[in-house]
Amino acid sequence: MNCVNINDLPKMMRPNEQGFYGVYGGSVDHPVLAAEMEKIKAAFYSIIGDIDFINEMQRLQETYVGRPSPIYHAKNLSNLTPNGAQIYLKREDLNHTGAHKINHCIGEVLLAKKMGKKKVIAETGAGQHGVALATAAALVGLECEIHMGVVDIAKEHPNVSRMKILGCNLVPVSEGAGTLKEAVDSAFGAYLQDPENTMFAIGSVVGPSPFPEMVAYFQSIVGCEARAQFKTLTGGLPNEVVACVGGGSNAIGLFSGFLDEASVRIVGVEPAGEGLDTGHHAATLTLGKPGHLQGFYCYFLQNEDGSPAAVHSIASGLDYPGVGPVHCHLKDLGRVHYETATDEETLDAFMTLSREEGIIPALESSHAVAYAIRRARELGTSGQGQSILVNLSGRGDKDIDFVIEKLGL
Ligand SMILES: *Cc1c(COP(=O)(O)O)cnc(C)c1O
């Protein structure tokens, strides 16, 4: 499978030279940061044309991450709607470290290494990106520094322990709400202290150019594999593809294989939290407004004064007030539909997939599963012969204690 040529990606997910997707995206205006970003961008374009780099990345994807991840036909889940649409899962939960984030972390550390950097630095919310980056950094022998809000540190114990064991330097951030947004600011601040020896390694398709493009490229392997696998499995394309959207990296990864296929309906699922009318959600594309957030232009959830609003989701990995510029563009183009799932539907889907198929999904991924179940029900028997492919972005081990407590099991 050749999934490496960036020019094979659909045009509508490629930014222009200034890093804009339509009006969204762009670069930082901080002079030092802007210069560093230009260096990273040049190095990125150079390595993805370098056969040694590509071979090394492919070798690690196969023998370390365990790619390709399979597509699984979830028959029991599909049978909940008799004679209805068939649901398939792209099993990113089976990757080493249990989620899709390792795909771009491998790319980012290889790039940092190639640039002669000594250290990678990043933010993390639930700790998923921190663990994936600490893993990849250990693999290639780079130092790793992760900034994490004190509230998240208290909440996400297993991931904090993993990062420590993997040898990463964890920096607690107590400013503001002590969560992801503050961790991003803190990590950028630390990066500015020594850009010479460090590389910032963002955890999704967000932030200033070139990160949205770079992370999307590293994740596009998911859609490239999925398209070929689905053809082999069924002889055709899925009718619908579905993924949850936090920053949007697992979603654009899967979508990249299908954006140019007009027959495929594409759906991104955002967290409706406690309900869209409660103010406790993270439905950025559904209810946000365009504005500047942390070095790029995107839809984000804002207070009256234009500052980023407090957000909520049962899945900490989706708990971010902004979203990747590529999704903002795809929303405006009308190519991708952005829907939502509430905390309650998500918990239901988490339990349903666990009990029907023996697969415990991440709460993030459960948003996409919830939508697929709802969609199959909606279609009813008119869905017969149709297929829905869901990106199962991660496994739910990290969420089991929370769910047990929440449901009183
Ligand atoms: C981090 C995470 C997400 C959300 O990030 P995206 O960039 O939107 O993909 C989704 N699922 C899992 C399992 C995650 O760890």
XYZ file of C-alpha atoms and ligand atoms in Angstrom:
424
model
C 0.000 0.000 0.000
C 1.559 3.319 -0.982
C 0.199 5.969 1.358
C 3.071 8.421 1.376
C 2.747 11.016 -1.385
C 1.349 14.238 0.053
C 0.277 15.319 -3.438
C -2.124 12.359 -3.598
C -4.189 13.884 -0.777
C -7.503 15.522 -1.745
C -7.046 19.187 -2.708
C -9.770 20.353 -0.334
C -7.685 19.251 2.683
C -4.491 20.991 1.528
C -3.651 24.498 2.761
C -2.198 27.238 0.545
C 1.437 28.326 0.936
C 0.590 30.577 3.870
C -1.094 27.707 5.680
C -4.683 28.774 5.015
C -7.604 26.449 4.390
C -10.034 28.894 2.835
C -9.940 31.683 5.432
C -8.923 29.380 8.328
C -5.520 28.510 9.739
C -2.513 30.731 9.103
C 0.646 31.266 11.081
C 1.776 32.992 14.270
C 2.862 36.630 14.206
C 5.419 36.190 17.022
C 8.732 36.753 15.155
C 10.807 34.047 16.877
C 8.031 31.456 16.723
C 7.242 32.328 13.115
C 10.863 31.787 12.100
C 10.938 28.412 13.886
C 7.701 27.350 12.223
C 9.202 28.180 8.825
C 12.196 25.959 9.621
C 9.936 23.096 10.672
C 7.882 23.520 7.520
C 10.938 23.441 5.252
C 12.282 20.359 7.057
C 8.867 18.673 6.794
C 8.625 19.193 3.032
C 12.153 17.973 2.582
C 11.813 14.746 4.610
C 8.555 13.620 3.048
C 10.373 13.500 -0.285
C 13.290 11.589 1.262
C 13.114 7.863 0.599
C 15.190 6.961 3.697
C 12.807 8.869 5.943
C 9.759 7.307 4.313
C 11.231 3.815 4.617
C 12.048 4.353 8.293
C 8.562 5.696 9.005
C 6.936 2.770 7.202
C 9.133 0.277 9.022
C 8.098 1.705 12.396
C 4.432 1.884 11.409
C 4.457 -1.807 10.584
C 6.764 -3.319 13.164
C 6.314 -0.918 16.100
C 2.805 0.543 15.826
C 1.353 -2.621 14.285
C -0.095 -1.132 11.093
C -2.187 -1.677 9.137
C -4.916 -1.688 11.765
C -7.776 -3.972 10.664
C -11.301 -3.056 9.645
C -13.792 -5.125 11.599
C -17.401 -5.795 10.576
C -19.392 -5.224 13.801
C -22.269 -7.613 13.064
C -23.754 -7.703 16.555
C -23.801 -3.928 16.724
C -25.357 -3.766 13.247
C -28.006 -6.332 14.231
C -29.405 -3.919 16.810
C -31.208 -2.496 13.772
C -32.605 -5.601 12.023
C -32.187 -5.511 8.216
C -30.423 -2.188 8.568
C -27.096 -0.575 7.711
C -23.911 -2.493 8.497
C -21.395 -0.895 10.848
C -17.639 -1.366 10.358
C -14.844 -0.234 12.680
C -11.372 0.954 11.706
C -9.451 -0.404 14.672
C -7.014 2.377 15.623
C -7.545 1.186 19.200
C -5.296 -1.782 18.350
C -2.243 0.396 17.694
C 0.644 0.337 20.145
C -0.330 2.776 22.968
C -3.990 2.212 22.114
C -4.949 5.127 19.882
C -4.317 6.941 16.616
C -2.014 9.587 18.154
C 1.069 7.387 17.805
C 0.736 7.806 13.999
C 1.665 11.487 14.056
C 3.992 11.226 17.063
C 6.249 8.820 15.164
C 6.345 11.309 12.287
C 7.029 14.257 14.588
C 9.915 12.647 16.486
C 11.564 11.427 13.287
C 11.327 14.979 11.972
C 12.784 16.423 15.201
C 15.626 13.919 15.061
C 16.323 14.795 11.425
C 16.454 18.500 12.381
C 19.089 17.710 14.985
C 16.851 18.597 17.939
C 17.525 17.186 21.399
C 14.062 17.505 22.861
C 10.383 17.472 21.933
C 7.953 19.561 23.910
C 4.151 19.442 23.953
C 0.905 20.018 25.782
C -1.468 17.270 26.816
C -5.049 17.261 28.082
C -6.056 13.770 29.116
C -2.474 12.636 28.736
C -3.047 10.673 25.524
C -0.812 12.856 23.385
C 1.726 13.037 26.213
C 1.925 9.248 26.432
C 2.130 8.789 22.649
C 4.855 11.433 22.348
C 6.816 10.142 25.349
C 6.666 6.685 23.761
C 7.905 7.874 20.387
C 10.602 10.033 22.027
C 11.868 7.050 24.049
C 11.981 5.042 20.843
C 14.221 7.450 18.935
C 16.218 8.716 21.937
C 14.907 12.266 22.359
C 14.148 14.066 25.611
C 10.465 14.767 26.091
C 8.833 17.575 28.099
C 5.062 17.541 28.568
C 2.992 20.410 29.975
C -0.221 19.373 31.669
C -2.828 21.251 33.716
C -2.908 20.402 37.428
C -6.607 19.556 37.196
C -5.894 17.056 34.415
C -2.923 15.622 36.323
C -5.196 14.849 39.247
C -7.803 13.267 36.958
C -5.611 11.201 34.675
C -3.440 9.159 36.978
C -2.601 6.150 34.781
C -1.394 8.378 31.926
C 0.666 10.511 34.312
C 2.347 7.341 35.592
C 2.967 6.105 32.049
C 4.658 9.361 31.079
C 6.900 9.191 34.162
C 7.862 5.590 33.451
C 8.637 6.488 29.838
C 11.132 9.026 31.166
C 9.365 12.229 30.273
C 9.646 15.477 32.208
C 6.113 16.399 33.279
C 5.504 20.115 33.913
C 2.377 20.890 35.970
C 0.470 24.010 34.878
C -1.607 25.729 37.545
C -2.655 28.904 35.671
C -6.307 29.594 34.881
C -8.534 26.532 34.833
C -5.469 24.264 34.958
C -6.503 22.328 31.855
C -5.571 21.945 28.194
C -5.704 25.550 26.992
C -3.326 26.733 29.727
C -1.057 23.750 29.050
C -0.765 24.848 25.410
C 0.224 28.391 26.438
C 2.745 27.069 28.936
C 4.308 24.647 26.447
C 4.672 27.405 23.843
C 6.320 29.619 26.483
C 8.842 26.912 27.367
C 9.520 26.216 23.708
C 10.433 29.863 23.177
C 13.173 29.546 25.813
C 15.179 27.211 23.588
C 13.820 26.780 20.073
C 17.308 25.887 18.867
C 17.377 22.511 20.605
C 13.674 21.727 20.906
C 10.774 21.030 18.612
C 7.165 21.654 19.507
C 5.063 18.588 18.725
C 1.374 19.488 18.649
C -1.147 16.733 19.383
C -3.761 17.393 16.718
C -4.449 19.234 13.442
C -4.483 22.562 15.310
C -2.042 25.394 16.033
C -0.081 27.500 13.573
C 1.124 26.344 10.152
C 2.668 23.839 9.408
C 1.178 21.701 12.209
C -2.348 21.245 10.840
C -0.912 20.055 7.529
C 1.848 17.951 9.041
C -0.342 16.102 11.517
C -3.011 15.531 8.825
C -0.369 14.074 6.530
C 0.901 11.677 9.213
C -2.689 10.625 10.011
C -3.725 10.176 6.375
C -2.383 6.634 6.522
C -5.631 5.747 8.324
C -7.868 6.775 5.410
C -5.515 5.396 2.789
C -5.491 1.976 4.446
C -9.211 2.068 5.182
C -10.191 2.772 1.593
C -8.170 -0.166 0.232
C -9.241 -2.493 3.056
C -12.900 -1.647 2.635
C -12.712 -2.391 -1.096
C -11.083 -5.753 -0.414
C -13.659 -6.571 2.250
C -16.841 -5.519 0.464
C -15.925 -4.774 -3.141
C -16.900 -1.106 -2.829
C -16.817 2.077 -0.792
C -18.697 2.716 2.454
C -21.849 4.838 2.150
C -20.845 6.859 5.208
C -17.675 7.420 7.220
C -17.798 8.748 10.773
C -15.220 9.996 13.279
C -15.222 12.008 16.495
C -13.776 15.523 16.350
C -11.714 17.098 19.127
C -8.926 18.939 17.338
C -9.782 16.748 14.377
C -6.725 14.556 13.675
C -8.305 11.097 13.720
C -11.234 12.470 11.717
C -9.174 14.057 8.923
C -6.989 10.934 8.884
C -9.966 8.745 8.001
C -11.717 11.349 5.833
C -8.613 11.820 3.669
C -9.368 8.484 1.977
C -12.912 9.504 1.019
C -13.188 13.289 0.535
C -12.865 12.984 -3.236
C -15.585 10.318 -3.440
C -18.788 12.297 -3.874
C -20.944 9.232 -3.078
C -19.519 8.924 0.444
C -21.335 10.897 3.137
C -18.804 12.124 5.709
C -19.690 12.959 9.300
C -17.627 14.448 12.126
C -19.107 14.067 15.617
C -18.584 16.729 18.281
C -19.325 16.464 21.999
C -22.717 17.923 22.965
C -21.737 17.287 26.599
C -24.692 17.788 28.914
C -26.691 19.248 26.030
C -26.175 21.972 23.415
C -28.438 24.375 25.335
C -26.714 23.911 28.721
C -23.465 25.746 27.973
C -21.641 22.558 29.079
C -20.371 21.107 25.811
C -17.470 21.336 23.364
C -19.433 21.527 20.085
C -17.045 23.944 18.436
C -18.175 23.729 14.811
C -21.834 23.468 15.743
C -22.006 26.490 18.056
C -18.668 28.325 17.824
C -17.737 31.461 15.893
C -14.619 32.121 13.808
C -11.796 33.991 15.527
C -8.092 33.873 16.419
C -7.068 31.232 18.929
C -3.500 30.339 19.911
C -1.878 31.256 16.619
C -4.531 30.264 14.071
C -7.961 31.282 12.777
C -10.767 28.775 13.385
C -14.237 28.293 14.774
C -14.052 28.358 18.556
C -16.386 28.564 21.496
C -16.240 32.116 22.778
C -17.447 34.172 25.705
C -19.261 37.454 24.967
C -15.892 39.277 25.002
C -14.386 36.901 22.419
C -12.173 35.009 24.887
C -12.203 31.187 24.720
C -15.164 29.739 26.647
C -14.966 27.008 29.263
C -15.776 23.710 27.580
C -17.029 20.362 28.791
C -17.054 16.809 27.494
C -17.189 13.433 29.191
C -14.168 12.633 26.992
C -11.193 14.780 28.032
C -9.578 14.249 24.625
C -12.397 16.263 23.019
C -12.364 19.006 25.618
C -10.866 21.888 23.582
C -12.581 25.186 22.647
C -11.093 25.246 19.111
C -10.859 22.886 16.149
C -8.527 22.286 13.223
C -8.757 24.803 10.361
C -9.234 22.031 7.804
C -12.535 21.073 9.478
C -13.691 24.696 9.533
C -13.070 24.803 5.793
C -14.775 21.458 5.116
C -17.778 22.619 7.126
C -18.082 25.844 5.102
C -17.682 23.859 1.856
C -20.511 21.600 3.036
C -18.407 18.526 2.225
C -18.411 17.212 5.797
C -21.445 17.234 8.091
C -20.745 17.984 11.723
C -23.157 16.365 14.159
C -23.086 15.938 17.929
C -23.530 13.265 20.600
C -24.279 13.959 24.261
C -22.387 12.539 27.249
C -25.352 10.268 27.929
C -25.549 8.830 24.389
C -21.777 8.404 24.481
C -21.837 6.411 27.719
C -24.597 4.267 26.237
C -22.532 3.607 23.131
C -19.473 2.824 25.277
C -21.451 0.125 27.120
C -23.218 -1.133 23.996
C -20.013 -1.710 22.031
C -18.405 -3.351 25.084
C -21.317 -5.733 25.640
C -22.235 -6.453 21.997
C -18.767 -6.842 20.532
C -16.347 -7.220 23.452
C -14.566 -4.023 22.451
C -14.152 -1.309 25.111
C -13.811 1.961 23.185
C -12.301 5.258 24.352
C -14.990 7.740 25.428
C -13.774 9.990 22.592
C -14.378 7.272 19.989
C -17.696 6.393 21.660
C -19.077 9.681 20.300
C -18.608 8.351 16.764
C -20.052 4.975 17.734
C -23.081 6.730 19.287
C -23.706 8.598 16.066
C -23.397 5.423 13.949
C -25.924 3.601 16.147
C -28.305 6.559 15.963
C -27.852 6.853 12.191
C -28.497 3.134 11.593
C -31.698 3.422 13.680
C -32.781 6.502 11.748
C -32.242 4.739 8.411
C -34.072 1.637 9.655
C -34.702 -0.961 6.938
C -33.997 1.633 4.244
C -30.391 1.240 5.409
C -30.314 -2.356 4.161
C -27.326 -2.836 1.889
C -25.699 0.333 3.239
C -22.523 0.583 5.262
C -21.160 2.960 7.891
C -17.425 2.983 8.616
C -16.485 4.348 12.051
C -12.999 5.364 13.137
C -12.486 3.658 16.482
C -9.762 6.130 17.431
C -8.737 4.537 20.722
C -9.337 1.918 23.373
C -11.143 2.616 26.616
C -8.821 1.231 29.293
C -8.125 4.762 30.475
C -11.869 5.352 30.996
C -12.964 2.236 32.864
C -12.731 3.581 36.432
C -14.604 6.712 35.461
C -17.396 4.745 33.785
C -17.729 2.292 36.680
C -18.153 5.187 39.087
C -20.435 7.176 36.788
C -22.794 4.246 36.199
C -22.486 2.881 39.755
C -21.521 -0.583 38.449
C -6.997 12.694 21.563
C -8.021 11.741 21.120
C -9.075 12.133 20.275
C -9.288 13.566 19.866
O -8.299 14.108 19.074
P -8.489 14.359 17.528
O -7.328 15.180 17.162
O -9.795 15.059 17.334
O -8.498 13.034 16.864
C -9.962 11.184 19.843
N -9.854 9.901 20.239
C -8.869 9.473 21.049
C -8.823 8.036 21.450
C -7.928 10.383 21.516
O -6.954 9.966 22.340
